[in-house]
Amino acid sequence: MGLFDKLRGSTEINLSPRAAMLLACLSMVGADGEFDDDEIAIIYRIDGEQRTRAWDQALDAWRRMRSPTDCVKLVAARLDPEQRRFTLANLFDIAMADGFLEGAEQALLEMYLEAFDADPAFVEALCDVIGTKNNRSRFTQ
């Protein structure tokens, strides 16, 4: 124990599965260093008014993380396989909210896919659905 450890308080982060899912979403929104309104709207849709204990836990954990990638292992440990599928679907939606998947968002999504041991067929289906959902080109001609 270091000299200042008593002053820092507990460093343990306890998350419910719902809080872990919300933390994953926050990490994806913040992956590129910007909190885009379209991405935040997806979290609002998932968790309503953000007045839940899970939301408070997720925000507290987010503030204590050093980077979005620090969230991956913590989140993966808290979710069962079905919760991981739900979370991945929303992470894909957040990552594609601006119509592009690139850079930090893509790298973080790949980390979640690996940590969640995602089924390739499920991931392919997600890509098809989210890609179709976000392809506005048929309506902009």
Tab-separated table of C-alpha atoms in Angstrom:
chain	number	residue	atom	x	y	z
A	1	MET	CA	0.000	0.000	0.000
A	2	GLY	CA	1.398	3.359	-1.040
A	3	LEU	CA	1.489	6.443	1.108
A	4	PHE	CA	-1.546	8.066	-0.547
A	5	ASP	CA	-3.723	4.966	-1.137
A	6	LYS	CA	-5.947	5.755	1.855
A	7	LEU	CA	-6.712	9.173	0.381
A	8	ARG	CA	-7.726	7.829	-3.031
A	9	GLY	CA	-10.527	5.612	-1.763
A	10	SER	CA	-11.554	2.352	-3.342
A	11	THR	CA	-10.342	1.686	-6.864
A	12	GLU	CA	-12.657	-1.315	-7.333
A	13	ILE	CA	-15.341	-0.806	-9.946
A	14	ASN	CA	-18.566	-2.712	-9.377
A	15	LEU	CA	-20.999	-2.857	-12.259
A	16	SER	CA	-24.325	-4.544	-12.758
A	17	PRO	CA	-24.735	-6.143	-16.179
A	18	ARG	CA	-26.918	-3.201	-17.268
A	19	ALA	CA	-24.261	-0.734	-16.094
A	20	ALA	CA	-21.595	-2.727	-17.959
A	21	MET	CA	-23.647	-2.536	-21.161
A	22	LEU	CA	-24.063	1.221	-20.708
A	23	LEU	CA	-20.337	1.596	-20.041
A	24	ALA	CA	-19.609	-0.249	-23.297
A	25	CYS	CA	-21.910	2.165	-25.110
A	26	LEU	CA	-20.240	5.167	-23.483
A	27	SER	CA	-16.838	3.826	-24.471
A	28	MET	CA	-17.937	3.491	-28.099
A	29	VAL	CA	-19.390	7.007	-28.127
A	30	GLY	CA	-16.139	8.362	-26.678
A	31	ALA	CA	-13.808	6.223	-28.784
A	32	ASP	CA	-13.077	9.006	-31.269
A	33	GLY	CA	-12.793	11.683	-28.584
A	34	GLU	CA	-16.138	13.265	-29.472
A	35	PHE	CA	-19.568	12.745	-27.946
A	36	ASP	CA	-21.828	13.013	-30.990
A	37	ASP	CA	-25.544	13.714	-30.457
A	38	ASP	CA	-26.593	10.899	-32.825
A	39	GLU	CA	-24.526	8.425	-30.821
A	40	ILE	CA	-25.777	9.675	-27.457
A	41	ALA	CA	-29.355	9.381	-28.751
A	42	ILE	CA	-28.828	5.614	-29.058
A	43	ILE	CA	-27.897	5.389	-25.387
A	44	TYR	CA	-30.938	7.496	-24.477
A	45	ARG	CA	-33.094	5.077	-26.428
A	46	ILE	CA	-31.622	2.157	-24.486
A	47	ASP	CA	-31.761	3.663	-20.998
A	48	GLY	CA	-34.462	6.303	-21.074
A	49	GLU	CA	-33.777	9.359	-18.954
A	50	GLN	CA	-30.461	8.238	-17.429
A	51	ARG	CA	-31.810	8.398	-13.900
A	52	THR	CA	-31.034	4.816	-13.000
A	53	ARG	CA	-28.511	3.273	-10.673
A	54	ALA	CA	-26.999	1.489	-13.674
A	55	TRP	CA	-26.485	4.804	-15.458
A	56	ASP	CA	-24.785	6.250	-12.368
A	57	GLN	CA	-22.521	3.186	-12.119
A	58	ALA	CA	-21.608	3.409	-15.803
A	59	LEU	CA	-20.804	7.120	-15.596
A	60	ASP	CA	-18.712	6.619	-12.464
A	61	ALA	CA	-16.772	3.812	-14.149
A	62	TRP	CA	-16.313	5.912	-17.313
A	63	ARG	CA	-14.840	8.767	-15.297
A	64	ARG	CA	-12.407	6.377	-13.624
A	65	MET	CA	-11.236	4.631	-16.817
A	66	ARG	CA	-8.076	5.824	-18.521
A	67	SER	CA	-9.379	5.182	-22.050
A	68	PRO	CA	-12.270	3.521	-23.882
A	69	THR	CA	-10.159	0.405	-24.379
A	70	ASP	CA	-9.838	-0.010	-20.596
A	71	CYS	CA	-13.579	-0.682	-20.506
A	72	VAL	CA	-13.503	-3.787	-22.711
A	73	LYS	CA	-12.217	-6.337	-20.203
A	74	LEU	CA	-14.343	-4.949	-17.383
A	75	VAL	CA	-17.501	-5.050	-19.500
A	76	ALA	CA	-16.836	-8.524	-20.895
A	77	ALA	CA	-16.501	-9.955	-17.391
A	78	ARG	CA	-19.954	-8.676	-16.393
A	79	LEU	CA	-22.082	-9.868	-19.320
A	80	ASP	CA	-23.521	-13.266	-20.175
A	81	PRO	CA	-23.674	-14.395	-23.838
A	82	GLU	CA	-27.149	-12.945	-24.551
A	83	GLN	CA	-26.241	-9.637	-22.894
A	84	ARG	CA	-23.115	-9.536	-25.038
A	85	ARG	CA	-25.201	-9.959	-28.207
A	86	PHE	CA	-27.508	-7.116	-27.173
A	87	THR	CA	-24.502	-4.954	-26.341
A	88	LEU	CA	-22.763	-5.711	-29.644
A	89	ALA	CA	-25.872	-4.795	-31.619
A	90	ASN	CA	-25.954	-1.415	-29.910
A	91	LEU	CA	-22.182	-0.913	-30.242
A	92	PHE	CA	-22.476	-1.496	-33.992
A	93	ASP	CA	-25.353	0.978	-34.125
A	94	ILE	CA	-23.355	3.605	-32.230
A	95	ALA	CA	-20.227	3.049	-34.312
A	96	MET	CA	-22.242	3.480	-37.516
A	97	ALA	CA	-24.425	6.381	-36.336
A	98	ASP	CA	-22.481	8.815	-38.523
A	99	GLY	CA	-22.525	6.419	-41.476
A	100	PHE	CA	-18.838	5.492	-41.271
A	101	LEU	CA	-16.862	2.849	-39.435
A	102	GLU	CA	-13.227	3.808	-39.165
A	103	GLY	CA	-10.333	4.588	-36.886
A	104	ALA	CA	-10.783	4.379	-33.148
A	105	GLU	CA	-14.389	3.176	-33.342
A	106	GLN	CA	-13.442	0.263	-35.580
A	107	ALA	CA	-10.485	-0.667	-33.369
A	108	LEU	CA	-12.635	-0.593	-30.222
A	109	LEU	CA	-15.392	-2.591	-31.882
A	110	GLU	CA	-12.828	-5.220	-32.881
A	111	MET	CA	-11.647	-5.381	-29.241
A	112	TYR	CA	-15.200	-5.961	-28.045
A	113	LEU	CA	-15.739	-8.643	-30.699
A	114	GLU	CA	-12.643	-10.471	-29.499
A	115	ALA	CA	-13.366	-10.057	-25.778
A	116	PHE	CA	-16.969	-11.213	-26.265
A	117	ASP	CA	-15.854	-14.196	-28.395
A	118	ALA	CA	-18.524	-13.158	-30.867
A	119	ASP	CA	-20.066	-15.691	-33.243
A	120	PRO	CA	-18.954	-14.770	-36.784
A	121	ALA	CA	-22.411	-15.502	-38.243
A	122	PHE	CA	-24.017	-13.145	-35.729
A	123	VAL	CA	-21.457	-10.440	-36.509
A	124	GLU	CA	-22.063	-10.827	-40.242
A	125	ALA	CA	-25.811	-10.509	-39.692
A	126	LEU	CA	-25.258	-7.374	-37.588
A	127	CYS	CA	-23.100	-5.849	-40.321
A	128	ASP	CA	-25.783	-6.551	-42.910
A	129	VAL	CA	-28.607	-5.066	-40.834
A	130	ILE	CA	-26.724	-1.995	-39.569
A	131	GLY	CA	-25.237	-1.393	-43.027
A	132	THR	CA	-28.692	-1.536	-44.595
A	133	LYS	CA	-30.205	0.629	-41.854
A	134	ASN	CA	-27.608	3.348	-42.347
A	135	ASN	CA	-27.420	3.307	-46.163
A	136	ARG	CA	-29.361	6.429	-47.072
A	137	SER	CA	-28.072	6.512	-50.659
A	138	ARG	CA	-31.349	5.191	-52.125
A	139	PHE	CA	-33.111	8.266	-50.773
A	140	THR	CA	-30.557	10.926	-51.700
A	141	GLN	CA	-30.549	10.458	-55.468
